[in-house]
Coordinates of N, CA and C in Angstrom, one line a residue:
M9 N 65.4 92.4 145.0 CA 66.6 91.6 145.2 C 66.7 91.3 146.7
F10 N 66.6 92.3 147.6 CA 66.7 92.1 149.0 C 65.4 92.0 149.7
T11 N 65.3 91.1 150.7 CA 64.1 91.0 151.5 C 64.3 91.3 152.9
D12 N 63.6 92.2 153.5 CA 63.6 92.5 154.9 C 62.7 91.5 155.6
S13 N 63.2 90.5 156.3 CA 62.4 89.5 156.8 C 61.8 89.8 158.2
H14 N 62.0 91.0 158.7 CA 61.5 91.4 160.0 C 61.5 92.9 160.3
C15 N 60.4 93.5 160.3 CA 60.3 94.9 160.5 C 59.0 95.3 161.2
H16 N 58.9 96.5 161.7 CA 57.8 97.0 162.4 C 57.3 98.3 161.8
L17 N 56.8 98.2 160.6 CA 56.4 99.4 159.9 C 55.1 100.1 160.4
N18 N 54.4 99.4 161.3 CA 53.2 100.0 161.9 C 53.6 101.0 163.0
F19 N 54.9 100.9 163.5 CA 55.3 101.8 164.6 C 55.2 103.3 164.0
P20 N 54.7 104.2 164.9 CA 54.4 105.6 164.4 C 55.5 106.3 163.6
Q21 N 56.7 106.1 164.1 CA 57.8 106.8 163.4 C 58.1 106.3 162.0
L22 N 57.6 105.1 161.7 CA 57.8 104.6 160.3 C 56.5 104.7 159.5
Q23 N 55.4 104.4 160.1 CA 54.1 104.5 159.3 C 53.9 105.9 158.8
S24 N 54.3 106.9 159.6 CA 54.1 108.3 159.1 C 54.9 108.7 157.9
R25 N 56.0 107.8 157.6 CA 56.9 108.1 156.5 C 56.8 107.0 155.4
M26 N 55.6 106.4 155.3 CA 55.5 105.2 154.4 C 55.9 105.5 153.0
S27 N 55.5 106.6 152.4 CA 55.8 106.9 151.0 C 57.3 107.1 150.8
E28 N 57.9 107.8 151.8 CA 59.4 108.0 151.7 C 60.1 106.7 151.9
I29 N 59.7 105.8 152.8 CA 60.3 104.6 153.0 C 60.2 103.6 151.8
R30 N 59.0 103.6 151.2 CA 58.9 102.8 150.1 C 59.7 103.2 148.9
Q31 N 59.9 104.5 148.7 CA 60.7 105.0 147.7 C 62.2 104.7 148.0
D32 N 62.6 104.8 149.2 CA 64.0 104.4 149.6 C 64.2 102.9 149.4
M33 N 63.2 102.1 149.7 CA 63.3 100.7 149.5 C 63.6 100.4 148.0
Q34 N 62.8 101.0 147.1 CA 62.9 100.8 145.7 C 64.3 101.2 145.2
T35 N 64.8 102.3 145.7 CA 66.2 102.8 145.3 C 67.2 101.8 145.8
A36 N 67.0 101.2 147.0 CA 68.0 100.3 147.5 C 67.8 98.9 147.0
Q37 N 66.9 98.7 146.2 CA 66.6 97.3 145.6 C 66.1 96.3 146.7
V38 N 65.3 96.9 147.7 CA 64.7 96.1 148.7 C 63.3 95.8 148.2
S39 N 63.0 94.6 147.7 CA 61.8 94.4 146.9 C 60.6 94.0 147.8
R40 N 60.8 93.7 149.1 CA 59.7 93.3 149.9 C 60.0 93.3 151.4
A41 N 59.0 93.2 152.2 CA 59.2 93.2 153.7 C 58.2 92.4 154.4
L42 N 58.6 91.8 155.5 CA 57.6 91.1 156.3 C 57.4 91.9 157.6
L43 N 56.1 92.3 157.8 CA 55.8 93.2 158.9 C 55.4 92.3 160.1
I44 N 55.9 92.5 161.3 CA 55.8 91.6 162.4 C 54.8 92.1 163.4
S45 N 53.9 91.2 163.8 CA 52.9 91.6 164.8 C 53.5 91.4 166.2
T46 N 53.2 92.3 167.1 CA 53.7 92.3 168.5 C 52.5 92.3 169.5
Q47 N 51.3 92.7 169.1 CA 50.2 92.8 170.0 C 48.9 92.5 169.3
L48 N 47.9 92.0 170.0 CA 46.6 91.8 169.4 C 46.0 93.2 169.1
E49 N 46.3 94.1 170.0 CA 45.7 95.5 169.8 C 46.1 96.2 168.6
T50 N 47.3 95.9 168.1 CA 47.8 96.6 166.9 C 47.9 95.7 165.6
F51 N 47.4 94.5 165.8 CA 47.4 93.5 164.6 C 46.7 94.1 163.4
E52 N 45.6 94.8 163.6 CA 44.9 95.3 162.4 C 45.7 96.3 161.7
D53 N 46.5 97.1 162.4 CA 47.4 98.1 161.7 C 48.4 97.4 160.9
V54 N 49.0 96.3 161.5 CA 50.0 95.5 160.7 C 49.4 94.9 159.5
H55 N 48.3 94.2 159.7 CA 47.6 93.5 158.6 C 47.1 94.5 157.6
G56 N 46.7 95.7 158.0 CA 46.2 96.7 157.0 C 47.3 97.1 156.1
L57 N 48.5 97.3 156.6 CA 49.6 97.7 155.8 C 50.0 96.5 154.8
A58 N 50.0 95.3 155.3 CA 50.2 94.2 154.4 C 49.2 94.1 153.3
M59 N 48.0 94.4 153.6 CA 46.9 94.3 152.5 C 47.0 95.5 151.6
A60 N 47.6 96.6 152.0 CA 47.6 97.8 151.2 C 48.7 97.8 150.2
Y61 N 49.7 97.0 150.3 CA 50.9 97.0 149.4 C 51.2 95.6 149.0
D62 N 51.4 95.5 147.7 CA 51.6 94.1 147.1 C 52.9 93.5 147.5
N63 N 53.9 94.2 148.1 CA 55.2 93.6 148.4 C 55.4 93.6 150.0
F64 N 54.3 93.7 150.7 CA 54.3 93.5 152.2 C 53.5 92.3 152.6
W65 N 54.0 91.6 153.5 CA 53.3 90.5 154.2 C 53.4 90.7 155.7
C66 N 52.7 89.8 156.5 CA 52.8 90.1 157.9 C 52.7 88.7 158.7
T67 N 52.9 88.8 160.0 CA 52.7 87.7 160.9 C 51.6 88.0 161.9
A68 N 51.2 87.0 162.7 CA 50.2 87.1 163.7 C 50.8 86.6 165.0
G69 N 50.8 87.5 166.0 CA 51.3 87.1 167.3 C 51.4 88.2 168.3
V70 N 51.9 87.8 169.5 CA 52.1 88.7 170.6 C 53.5 88.5 171.2
H71 N 54.3 89.6 171.2 CA 55.7 89.6 171.6 C 55.8 89.1 173.0
P72 N 56.8 88.3 173.3 CA 57.0 87.8 174.7 C 57.2 88.8 175.7
D73 N 57.8 90.0 175.3 CA 58.1 91.0 176.3 C 56.9 92.0 176.6
E74 N 55.8 91.7 175.9 CA 54.6 92.6 176.1 C 53.8 92.0 177.2
D75 N 53.8 92.6 178.4 CA 53.1 92.1 179.6 C 51.9 92.9 180.0
Q76 N 51.7 94.0 179.4 CA 50.5 94.9 179.7 C 49.6 95.0 178.5
V77 N 49.3 93.8 177.9 CA 48.5 93.8 176.7 C 47.5 92.7 176.8
Q78 N 46.6 92.6 175.8 CA 45.6 91.6 175.8 C 46.3 90.2 175.6
E79 N 46.0 89.3 176.5 CA 46.6 88.0 176.4 C 46.0 87.2 175.3
P80 N 46.7 86.6 174.4 CA 46.1 85.9 173.3 C 45.6 84.5 173.8
T81 N 44.5 84.0 173.2 CA 44.1 82.7 173.3 C 44.5 81.9 172.1
L82 N 44.4 80.6 172.1 CA 44.7 79.8 170.9 C 43.7 80.2 169.8
D83 N 42.5 80.4 170.2 CA 41.5 80.7 169.2 C 41.8 82.1 168.5
D84 N 42.3 83.0 169.3 CA 42.7 84.3 168.8 C 43.8 84.1 167.7
L85 N 44.8 83.4 168.0 CA 45.9 83.2 167.1 C 45.5 82.4 165.9
L86 N 44.6 81.4 166.0 CA 44.1 80.7 164.9 C 43.3 81.6 164.0
R87 N 42.5 82.4 164.6 CA 41.6 83.3 163.8 C 42.4 84.3 163.0
I88 N 43.3 85.0 163.6 CA 44.1 86.0 162.8 C 45.1 85.4 162.0
G89 N 45.6 84.2 162.4 CA 46.6 83.5 161.6 C 46.1 83.0 160.2
Q90 N 44.8 82.9 160.1 CA 44.2 82.5 158.8 C 43.9 83.7 157.9
R91 N 44.2 84.9 158.3 CA 43.9 86.0 157.4 C 44.8 86.0 156.2
S92 N 44.3 86.7 155.2 CA 45.1 86.8 153.9 C 46.4 87.5 154.2
K93 N 47.5 87.1 153.6 CA 48.8 87.6 153.6 C 49.5 87.5 155.0
V94 N 48.9 86.7 155.9 CA 49.6 86.3 157.1 C 50.5 85.0 156.8
V95 N 51.8 85.1 156.9 CA 52.7 84.0 156.5 C 53.5 83.4 157.6
G96 N 53.2 83.8 158.9 CA 54.0 83.3 160.0 C 53.3 83.6 161.3
I97 N 53.7 82.9 162.4 CA 53.2 83.1 163.7 C 54.3 83.7 164.6
G98 N 54.0 84.8 165.2 CA 55.0 85.5 166.1 C 55.0 87.0 165.8
E99 N 55.9 87.8 166.5 CA 57.0 87.1 167.0 C 56.7 86.5 168.4
T100 N 57.2 85.4 168.7 CA 57.0 84.7 170.0 C 58.3 84.1 170.5
G101 N 58.2 83.7 171.7 CA 59.4 83.1 172.3 C 59.5 83.5 173.8
L102 N 60.7 83.7 174.2 CA 61.0 84.0 175.6 C 62.0 85.1 175.8
D103 N 61.8 85.9 176.8 CA 62.7 87.0 177.1 C 62.8 87.2 178.6
Y104 N 64.0 86.8 179.1 CA 64.2 87.0 180.5 C 65.2 88.1 180.8
Y105 N 65.4 89.0 179.8 CA 66.4 90.0 179.9 C 66.0 91.1 180.9
R106 N 64.7 91.4 181.0 CA 64.2 92.5 181.8 C 63.4 91.9 183.0
L107 N 63.9 91.0 183.7 CA 63.2 90.4 184.8 C 62.8 91.4 185.9
G108 N 63.7 92.4 186.2 CA 63.5 93.3 187.3 C 63.5 92.5 188.6
D109 N 62.4 92.7 189.4 CA 62.3 92.0 190.6 C 61.6 90.6 190.5
R110 N 61.4 90.2 189.3 CA 60.8 88.9 189.0 C 61.8 87.8 188.9
S111 N 61.4 86.6 189.1 CA 62.3 85.4 188.9 C 61.9 84.7 187.6
V112 N 62.8 83.8 187.2 CA 62.5 83.0 186.0 C 61.2 82.2 186.2
A113 N 61.0 81.8 187.4 CA 59.8 81.0 187.8 C 58.5 81.9 187.6
D114 N 58.7 83.2 187.8 CA 57.5 84.1 187.6 C 57.1 84.3 186.2
M115 N 57.9 83.8 185.3 CA 57.7 84.0 183.8 C 56.9 82.9 183.2
E116 N 56.2 82.1 184.0 CA 55.5 81.0 183.5 C 54.4 81.5 182.5
W117 N 53.8 82.7 182.7 CA 52.9 83.2 181.8 C 53.5 83.4 180.4
Q118 N 54.8 83.7 180.3 CA 55.4 83.9 179.1 C 55.7 82.5 178.4
R119 N 56.0 81.5 179.2 CA 56.2 80.2 178.6 C 54.9 79.6 178.1
Q120 N 53.8 79.9 178.8 CA 52.5 79.4 178.3 C 52.1 80.1 177.0
R121 N 52.4 81.4 177.0 CA 52.1 82.2 175.7 C 52.9 81.6 174.6
F122 N 54.1 81.3 174.8 CA 55.0 80.7 173.8 C 54.4 79.4 173.3
R123 N 53.9 78.5 174.2 CA 53.4 77.2 173.8 C 52.1 77.4 173.0
L124 N 51.3 78.4 173.3 CA 50.1 78.7 172.5 C 50.5 79.0 171.0
H125 N 51.5 79.9 170.9 CA 51.9 80.3 169.6 C 52.4 79.0 168.8
I126 N 53.2 78.2 169.4 CA 53.7 77.0 168.7 C 52.5 76.1 168.3
R127 N 51.6 75.9 169.2 CA 50.4 75.1 168.8 C 49.6 75.7 167.7
A128 N 49.5 77.0 167.7 CA 48.7 77.7 166.6 C 49.5 77.5 165.3
A129 N 50.8 77.7 165.3 CA 51.6 77.5 164.1 C 51.5 76.1 163.6
R130 N 51.5 75.1 164.4 CA 51.4 73.7 164.0 C 50.0 73.4 163.4
Q131 N 49.0 74.0 164.0 CA 47.6 73.8 163.4 C 47.4 74.5 162.1
L132 N 48.1 75.6 161.9 CA 47.9 76.4 160.7 C 49.0 76.0 159.7
D133 N 50.0 75.3 160.1 CA 51.1 74.9 159.2 C 51.8 76.2 158.7
L134 N 52.1 77.1 159.7 CA 52.9 78.3 159.4 C 54.1 78.3 160.2
P135 N 55.2 78.9 159.7 CA 56.5 79.0 160.4 C 56.4 79.9 161.6
L136 N 57.3 79.7 162.6 CA 57.3 80.5 163.8 C 58.4 81.6 163.6
V137 N 58.2 82.8 164.1 CA 59.2 83.8 164.2 C 59.6 83.9 165.7
I138 N 60.8 83.4 166.0 CA 61.2 83.3 167.4 C 62.1 84.4 167.9
H139 N 61.7 85.0 169.0 CA 62.5 86.0 169.8 C 63.0 85.3 171.0
T140 N 64.3 85.3 171.2 CA 64.8 84.7 172.5 C 65.9 85.6 173.0
R141 N 65.8 86.0 174.2 CA 66.9 86.8 174.8 C 67.1 86.4 176.3
S142 N 68.3 86.0 176.6 CA 68.6 85.5 177.9 C 67.7 84.3 178.4
A143 N 67.3 83.5 177.4 CA 66.4 82.4 177.7 C 66.5 81.3 176.7
S144 N 67.7 81.1 176.1 CA 67.8 80.2 175.0 C 67.6 78.7 175.4
A145 N 68.0 78.4 176.6 CA 67.8 77.0 177.0 C 66.3 76.6 177.1
D146 N 65.5 77.5 177.7 CA 64.1 77.3 177.8 C 63.4 77.4 176.5
T147 N 63.9 78.3 175.6 CA 63.3 78.4 174.3 C 63.4 77.1 173.5
L148 N 64.6 76.6 173.5 CA 64.9 75.3 172.8 C 64.1 74.2 173.4
A149 N 64.1 74.1 174.7 CA 63.4 73.0 175.4 C 61.9 73.0 175.1
I150 N 61.3 74.2 175.1 CA 59.9 74.2 174.9 C 59.6 73.9 173.4
L151 N 60.4 74.3 172.5 CA 60.2 74.0 171.1 C 60.2 72.4 170.9
K152 N 61.1 71.8 171.6 CA 61.2 70.3 171.5 C 60.0 69.7 172.1
E153 N 59.6 70.2 173.3 CA 58.5 69.6 174.0 C 57.2 69.7 173.2
E154 N 57.1 70.7 172.4 CA 55.9 71.0 171.6 C 56.0 70.3 170.2
G155 N 57.0 69.5 170.0 CA 57.1 68.7 168.8 C 57.9 69.3 167.7
E156 N 58.6 70.5 167.9 CA 59.4 71.1 166.9 C 60.8 70.5 167.0
N157 N 61.0 69.4 166.3 CA 62.3 68.7 166.4 C 63.0 68.5 165.0
G158 N 62.6 69.3 164.0 CA 63.2 69.2 162.7 C 62.8 68.1 161.8
T159 N 61.8 67.3 162.2 CA 61.2 66.3 161.4 C 60.2 66.8 160.4
D160 N 59.6 65.9 159.6 CA 58.6 66.4 158.6 C 57.4 67.0 159.2
G161 N 57.1 66.6 160.5 CA 55.9 67.2 161.1 C 56.1 68.5 161.7
S162 N 57.3 69.0 161.7 CA 57.6 70.3 162.3 C 57.3 71.5 161.3
V163 N 56.9 72.6 161.9 CA 56.7 73.8 161.0 C 58.0 74.6 160.9
G164 N 58.9 74.5 161.9 CA 60.1 75.3 161.8 C 59.9 76.8 161.9
G165 N 60.8 77.5 161.4 CA 60.7 79.0 161.5 C 62.0 79.6 161.5
V166 N 62.1 80.8 162.2 CA 63.4 81.5 162.2 C 63.6 82.1 163.5
F167 N 64.9 82.0 164.0 CA 65.4 82.7 165.1 C 65.8 84.1 164.7
H168 N 64.9 85.1 165.0 CA 65.2 86.4 164.4 C 66.2 87.2 165.2
C169 N 66.8 88.2 164.6 CA 67.7 89.1 165.2 C 68.7 88.3 166.1
F170 N 69.4 87.4 165.5 CA 70.1 86.4 166.3 C 71.3 87.1 167.1
T171 N 71.4 86.8 168.4 CA 72.5 87.4 169.2 C 73.0 86.3 170.2
E172 N 72.6 85.1 170.0 CA 73.0 84.0 170.9 C 74.4 83.4 170.5
T173 N 74.8 82.4 171.2 CA 76.1 81.7 171.0 C 76.1 80.8 169.8
A174 N 77.3 80.3 169.4 CA 77.4 79.4 168.3 C 76.7 78.1 168.7
E175 N 76.7 77.7 169.9 CA 76.0 76.5 170.4 C 74.5 76.6 170.2
V176 N 73.9 77.7 170.5 CA 72.5 78.0 170.3 C 72.2 78.0 168.8
A177 N 73.0 78.6 168.0 CA 72.8 78.6 166.5 C 72.8 77.1 166.0
K178 N 73.8 76.3 166.4 CA 73.8 74.9 166.0 C 72.5 74.2 166.4
A179 N 72.1 74.4 167.7 CA 70.9 73.8 168.1 C 69.6 74.2 167.3
A180 N 69.6 75.5 167.0 CA 68.4 76.0 166.2 C 68.5 75.3 164.8
L181 N 69.6 75.3 164.2 CA 69.8 74.6 162.9 C 69.4 73.2 162.9
D182 N 69.8 72.5 164.0 CA 69.5 71.1 164.2 C 67.9 70.8 164.3
L183 N 67.2 71.8 164.8 CA 65.8 71.8 164.9 C 65.1 72.2 163.6
G184 N 65.9 72.5 162.6 CA 65.3 72.9 161.3 C 65.0 74.3 161.1
F185 N 65.5 75.2 162.0 CA 65.2 76.6 161.9 C 66.2 77.4 161.1
Y186 N 65.7 78.5 160.6 CA 66.6 79.5 159.9 C 67.1 80.4 161.0
I187 N 68.2 81.2 160.6 CA 68.7 82.2 161.5 C 68.8 83.5 160.8
S188 N 68.2 84.6 161.4 CA 68.2 85.9 160.7 C 69.1 86.8 161.4
F189 N 69.9 87.6 160.6 CA 70.8 88.6 161.2 C 70.3 90.0 160.9
S190 N 70.5 90.8 161.9 CA 70.1 92.3 161.8 C 71.4 93.2 161.7
G191 N 71.1 94.5 161.8 CA 72.2 95.4 161.8 C 73.2 95.2 162.9
I192 N 72.9 94.5 163.9 CA 73.9 94.2 165.0 C 75.1 93.5 164.4
L193 N 74.9 92.8 163.3 CA 76.1 92.1 162.7 C 77.2 93.0 162.3
T194 N 76.8 94.3 162.0 CA 77.8 95.3 161.6 C 78.4 96.0 162.7
F195 N 78.0 95.8 164.0 CA 78.5 96.5 165.1 C 79.9 96.0 165.4
K196 N 80.8 96.9 165.9 CA 82.2 96.5 166.2 C 82.3 95.4 167.2
N197 N 81.4 95.4 168.2 CA 81.5 94.4 169.2 C 80.8 93.0 168.9
A198 N 80.4 92.8 167.6 CA 79.7 91.6 167.2 C 80.5 90.6 166.6
S199 N 81.8 90.5 167.0 CA 82.7 89.5 166.3 C 82.2 88.1 166.5
D200 N 81.5 87.7 167.6 CA 81.0 86.4 167.8 C 79.9 86.1 166.7
L201 N 79.1 87.0 166.5 CA 78.1 86.8 165.4 C 78.7 86.7 164.1
R202 N 79.7 87.4 163.8 CA 80.4 87.3 162.5 C 81.0 86.0 162.3
D203 N 81.5 85.4 163.4 CA 82.1 84.1 163.4 C 81.0 83.1 163.0
I204 N 79.8 83.2 163.5 CA 78.7 82.3 163.2 C 78.4 82.4 161.7
V205 N 78.3 83.6 161.2 CA 78.0 83.8 159.8 C 79.1 83.2 158.9
S206 N 80.3 83.1 159.4 CA 81.4 82.6 158.6 C 81.3 81.1 158.3
W207 N 80.5 80.3 159.2 CA 80.5 78.9 159.0 C 79.1 78.3 158.8
M208 N 78.0 79.1 159.1 CA 76.7 78.5 159.0 C 76.2 78.3 157.6
P209 N 75.3 77.4 157.3 CA 74.9 77.1 155.9 C 74.2 78.4 155.3
L210 N 74.6 78.7 154.1 CA 74.1 79.9 153.4 C 72.6 79.7 153.2
D211 N 72.1 78.4 153.0 CA 70.7 78.2 152.7 C 69.8 78.3 153.9
R212 N 70.4 78.7 155.1 CA 69.5 78.8 156.3 C 69.6 80.2 156.9
M213 N 70.1 81.2 156.1 CA 70.2 82.6 156.5 C 69.1 83.4 156.0
L214 N 68.7 84.4 156.9 CA 67.8 85.5 156.5 C 68.5 86.8 156.9
I215 N 68.0 87.9 156.4 CA 68.5 89.2 156.8 C 67.3 90.0 157.2
E216 N 67.5 91.0 158.1 CA 66.4 91.8 158.6 C 66.9 93.1 159.1
T217 N 65.9 94.0 159.3 CA 66.3 95.3 160.0 C 65.8 95.3 161.5
D218 N 64.7 94.7 161.8 CA 64.0 94.8 163.1 C 63.7 96.3 163.3
S219 N 63.5 97.0 162.2 CA 63.3 98.5 162.2 C 62.0 98.7 163.0
P220 N 62.0 99.9 163.7 CA 62.9 101.0 163.7 C 64.1 100.9 164.5
Y221 N 64.4 99.7 165.0 CA 65.6 99.6 165.9 C 66.8 99.1 165.1
L222 N 68.0 99.2 165.7 CA 69.2 98.5 165.3 C 69.7 98.9 163.9
A223 N 69.7 100.2 163.6 CA 70.2 100.6 162.3 C 71.7 100.1 162.1
P224 N 72.0 99.6 161.0 CA 73.4 99.1 160.8 C 74.4 100.2 160.7
A225 N 75.7 99.9 161.0 CA 76.7 100.8 160.7 C 76.8 101.0 159.1
P226 N 76.9 102.2 158.6 CA 77.3 103.4 159.3 C 76.1 104.3 159.7
H227 N 75.0 103.7 159.9 CA 73.8 104.5 160.2 C 73.4 104.3 161.7
R228 N 74.2 103.7 162.5 CA 73.9 103.3 163.8 C 73.5 104.5 164.6
G229 N 72.4 104.3 165.4 CA 71.8 105.4 166.2 C 70.7 106.2 165.5
K230 N 70.5 105.9 164.2 CA 69.4 106.6 163.5 C 68.2 105.6 163.5
T231 N 67.1 106.1 163.1 CA 65.9 105.3 162.9 C 66.1 104.4 161.7
N232 N 65.9 103.1 162.0 CA 66.1 102.1 160.9 C 64.9 101.9 160.1
D233 N 65.0 101.4 158.9 CA 63.9 101.1 158.0 C 64.4 100.1 157.0
P234 N 63.5 99.4 156.3 CA 63.9 98.3 155.4 C 64.9 98.7 154.3
S235 N 65.0 100.0 153.9 CA 65.9 100.3 152.9 C 67.4 100.1 153.3
L236 N 67.6 99.9 154.6 CA 69.0 99.7 155.1 C 69.4 98.2 155.3
V237 N 68.5 97.3 154.9 CA 68.8 95.9 155.1 C 70.0 95.5 154.1
P238 N 70.2 96.1 153.0 CA 71.4 95.7 152.2 C 72.7 95.9 152.9
W239 N 72.8 96.7 154.0 CA 74.0 96.8 154.7 C 74.3 95.5 155.5
V240 N 73.3 94.9 155.9 CA 73.5 93.5 156.6 C 74.0 92.5 155.5
A241 N 73.4 92.6 154.4 CA 73.8 91.7 153.3 C 75.3 92.0 152.9
R242 N 75.6 93.2 152.9 CA 77.0 93.6 152.6 C 78.0 93.0 153.6
Q243 N 77.7 93.0 154.9 CA 78.5 92.4 155.9 C 78.7 90.9 155.7
I244 N 77.6 90.2 155.4 CA 77.6 88.8 155.2 C 78.5 88.5 153.9
A245 N 78.3 89.3 152.9 CA 79.0 89.1 151.6 C 80.5 89.2 151.9
S246 N 80.9 90.2 152.7 CA 82.4 90.3 152.9 C 82.9 89.1 153.7
L247 N 82.1 88.5 154.6 CA 82.5 87.4 155.4 C 82.6 86.1 154.6
R248 N 81.7 86.0 153.6 CA 81.6 84.8 152.8 C 82.2 84.9 151.4
Q249 N 82.9 86.0 151.1 CA 83.5 86.2 149.8 C 82.5 86.1 148.7
L250 N 81.4 86.8 148.9 CA 80.3 86.9 147.9 C 80.1 88.3 147.5
E251 N 79.3 88.5 146.5 CA 78.8 89.9 146.1 C 77.6 90.2 146.9
D252 N 77.3 91.5 147.1 CA 76.1 91.9 147.9 C 74.9 91.3 147.2
H253 N 74.8 91.4 145.9 CA 73.6 90.9 145.2 C 73.4 89.4 145.4
Q254 N 74.5 88.7 145.5 CA 74.3 87.2 145.7 C 73.7 86.9 147.1
V255 N 74.1 87.7 148.1 CA 73.5 87.5 149.4 C 72.0 87.9 149.4
G256 N 71.7 89.0 148.7 CA 70.3 89.4 148.6 C 69.5 88.3 147.9
E257 N 70.0 87.7 146.8 CA 69.3 86.7 146.1 C 69.1 85.4 146.9
L258 N 70.2 85.0 147.6 CA 70.1 83.7 148.3 C 69.2 83.9 149.6
T259 N 69.3 85.0 150.3 CA 68.4 85.2 151.5 C 67.0 85.4 151.1
S260 N 66.7 86.0 149.9 CA 65.4 86.1 149.4 C 64.8 84.7 149.0
A261 N 65.6 83.9 148.4 CA 65.2 82.5 148.1 C 64.9 81.7 149.4
N262 N 65.8 81.9 150.4 CA 65.5 81.3 151.7 C 64.2 81.7 152.3
F263 N 63.9 83.0 152.2 CA 62.7 83.6 152.7 C 61.5 82.9 152.0
D264 N 61.6 82.7 150.7 CA 60.5 82.1 149.9 C 60.3 80.6 150.4
H265 N 61.4 79.9 150.6 CA 61.4 78.5 151.0 C 60.7 78.4 152.4
L266 N 61.1 79.3 153.3 CA 60.5 79.2 154.6 C 59.0 79.6 154.6

């Protein structure tokens, strides 16, 4: 019924509990999960899990915040993006949140990495999994510059773990992207996100855990896993006057369509 559209089950604290997590998913009626690649170095672990279980799929990419890792080439992304059960490119995007003593100008390497992911997605006709933090203007601008404008030639994708403004949400929707909500939606200080959920089209929503991070209330502070994604659906259901299972079914259908 429920689909976790973004999780990191290859991370040690989750991979070591795989049998338990899968049983908890079954109990919670979470029927499948998308495992997200963040490094070339760990892609084989992610892909191996997707291949080992019939209800797991994965993406191919290098996270924008990973700066001490193997830098991907376009050929790297095209090669791994063609592997069986790879259904998206990313996560990719821009992250200016932890600049430290660097300037936005110093992050040109990140912008170039993002462009490579977009080009790979377009060549492979796979959707993008977008991470953007403190960088929404540049994220949207680069997507447009690379041809992602919501027309038939665009691959589109999803802005995952959405925490941006209503204006950014509208811009992402205008470009043909989906928006995915995580456990943050259940946090007390997330009223702005709940406002977005209250008006945005139901056929453009996804739900996720981003596990092992961001466990939803009432599990906040604990290690997150896909079995907790129904709590995100429950929050959406209460905002849109739906039943939990209806949100599970419609977000799963949206996942299939994307």
